[in-house]
Each structure stands twice: as structure tokens, then as C-alpha cells.
Amino acid sequence: MQRTKLVTSADLTRQEVDFLMEEAEKLRGKTTQDLSGKICATLFLEPSTRTRLSFESAILRLGGKLINITDATQSSVKKGETLEDTIRVMEQYADLIVMRHPQAGAAERAAAVIQKPFINAGDGPNQHPTQALLDTYTIRREVGGVDGKIITFVGDLKYGRTVHSLLYLLALYKPEKIHFVSPPALRIPPLYTSILQKSGIPFQETQDLLPCLPETDILYMTRIQEERFEDPKEYRRLKGCYILTPALVEQGKNSMKILHPLPRIDEIEHGVDGMVQAAYFRQVENGVYMRMALLKELVKNSSV
Ligand code: NCD
């Protein structure tokens, strides 16, 4: 693996993903000194607790030090500074930057000007490549890998960037089939189904979750992305459209595993949490090891 930046999961290769999953496995439960002497900046210009803390935990476990901006109102962005200038300034202070930004395409702009390692931690409804990596790693740990599996995505498939990013990685493997379950207003954009078409992966779009459950291996639940809606009435109309209950989970195989990028609002009832199918908290833990693997690799490849 040669890269020093990760902007989109679209340009990851299967070889890179397999390599990072192996590395994450080796880093489980460990602390190392791979980032010793490095100052790492987390620049989060959109609300986030878990992704930021997951990165910060990964950085500290690798022996790195942290500086951060967690609130756009604290930064010069508020004074009208361009994103490009913010990045050029931040890289004078830090040896790598992890950025979350509310606008689609912001990560690409930042990566174009930065000389140092850079990771996109989510840019608007566009991409969230480290979530895709940790989801793929979780699928491998929970059901042995993507090949031959039936994966069902449920909820806000229009704005959910974790779904968008993960589809690029699934297309590197051979899933048997993909179901997209959403209300018509939140359908998966054609840009993403075209990735599956190109890779010859069968998929179907539906509003009905129940018929998909008996054959599903991975049930990927998502939150309705309130902050992306222009009309709050439309959000209120769609909120609560899918709620996974223990009774619904019983309609699936015992071996089915439930993933969710979190935070959850109301789409998975708390009664599901204790069921063997619930894998979402293990998914959170996997994220720390996957981010450790990625950070270690990007810094190793960097000469600046
Ligand atoms: C996701 C995100 O930020 O896109 N969460 C996360 O990365 N922990 C999913 C979401 O916010 O719904």
C-alpha cells in the first residue's frame, strides 16, 4: 500500500482493503509507538462524537499526540477563511489531518492542497471511507467475509454516506445479492447502483423489509439523516419509517448479523441489543483497530 491520503473508498483496491483488515486484526487490543513523536490534528467542522473519538483513541493507542478543532465557531472558518487556507495552516502545526466537513467534495479540495497524510472522516452526504473499511472488517469478523453473502441496507439510502462508501468496497468482492429497503423519497442514488451494475452484482430496491429478512446475512440499518433535509416537515414524515424490533429479527436467520454505523435514533429497538444478531457495538470497537491500521500505514508511507 503506497497511499498517504484517503478521500473516497472509490479508489481503494481489494488488495489494500485486505491488507488493512489483516493489520487491524494484528492491532486488536494493542498499544504501539507507531505514531510516536507525531502530532495529529482532528478538524471536525460537523457534529460528531464517535468518529472523532474513534480516531483520537486510535491516535493515542499508536502513541501519537493530538490537537483538534471540534467546533467551526471556534475557528477562522467562521471569519471567512477558505478551506484551502485552513488546511495549509493546520498542516504547519500537525503531521497529519483527519477532517470531517458538512459539504460534499470538501475532502477532495483539502486533499488537493495538503502535502501531509490526510483522511476524510465524512464530507456531507458524499463519502465516509473509514466507516466503509470498518464495516467491511466487521462483516469479515462476523460472517467470514462479503463473498456469497446477501446484504440488506435499510433506511436513508439517499443521504446516508456510510452506505454510499461501503458499496464501493462491496463491489471489490462477490456478494450474492444486495437489497435496498427505503421509502421512495430516500432511495439509493443511481450513481451507487451503477457501481453494482458494473461489477455484475445483483440488487433490488423495495419498500418492504419483511420479505428480505429470511435470506439476509448482514442487515445494515441506518438513521434518517435529519440534518440533510431542506424541509423539516419531510423529515418528520419519514422519521420512524423502519423500526427493527426483536420480533422482526426473529424472522431472519439466527446467523444474521445487524450492523449500524450509529448514532441510532429509533430505528433499532433497545430490546434487540442483547440478541446474538446485534453486532453494532462490536462494530464500534473494530473501528478503532481499523483506524489504527490506516493511520499507521499512511504515516509510514509519508516522507514529510
Ligand atoms: C455516521 C456518519 O457520520 O455518517 N456515523 C458515524 O460515522 N459514526 C452515520 C450517521 O451519522 O448516521
CSV table of N, CA and C and ligand atoms in Angstrom, one decimal, residues 50-51 100 128 131 161-162 223 225 261-263, ligand 1:
chain,number,residue,atom,x,y,z
A,50,ARG,N,-18.6,10.2,18.0
A,50,ARG,CA,-18.0,8.8,17.9
A,50,ARG,C,-16.9,8.7,16.9
A,51,THR,N,-17.0,9.3,15.7
A,51,THR,CA,-16.0,9.1,14.7
A,51,THR,C,-14.7,9.9,15.2
A,100,ARG,N,-13.5,16.2,9.1
A,100,ARG,CA,-15.0,16.0,8.8
A,100,ARG,C,-15.5,17.4,8.4
A,128,HIS,N,-17.6,8.4,3.4
A,128,HIS,CA,-17.1,8.2,4.7
A,128,HIS,C,-16.3,6.9,4.7
A,131,GLN,N,-15.4,4.5,7.6
A,131,GLN,CA,-16.6,3.7,8.1
A,131,GLN,C,-16.8,2.5,7.2
A,161,ARG,N,-24.2,8.5,4.0
A,161,ARG,CA,-22.9,8.4,3.3
A,161,ARG,C,-22.2,7.1,3.6
A,162,THR,N,-22.5,6.5,4.7
A,162,THR,CA,-21.8,5.2,5.1
A,162,THR,C,-22.2,4.1,4.1
A,223,ARG,N,-29.8,5.5,10.2
A,223,ARG,CA,-30.6,6.6,10.7
A,223,ARG,C,-31.1,7.5,9.6
A,225,GLN,N,-31.3,10.9,8.1
A,225,GLN,CA,-30.3,11.9,8.3
A,225,GLN,C,-30.9,13.3,8.3
A,261,PRO,N,-24.1,2.1,11.7
A,261,PRO,CA,-22.9,3.0,11.9
A,261,PRO,C,-23.0,3.8,13.2
A,262,LEU,N,-24.2,3.9,13.7
A,262,LEU,CA,-24.5,4.7,14.9
A,262,LEU,C,-24.2,6.2,14.6
A,263,PRO,N,-24.9,7.2,15.2
A,263,PRO,CA,-25.8,7.0,16.3
A,263,PRO,C,-27.2,6.5,15.8
B,1,NCD,C1,-22.3,8.1,10.5
B,1,NCD,C2,-21.9,9.3,9.8
B,1,NCD,O1,-21.4,10.2,10.5
B,1,NCD,O2,-22.2,9.4,8.6
B,1,NCD,N1,-21.9,8.0,11.8
B,1,NCD,C3,-20.6,7.7,12.2
B,1,NCD,O3,-19.7,7.8,11.4
B,1,NCD,N2,-20.4,7.3,13.4
B,1,NCD,C4,-23.8,7.7,10.4
B,1,NCD,C5,-24.8,8.8,10.9
B,1,NCD,O4,-24.4,9.9,11.3
B,1,NCD,O5,-26.0,8.4,10.8
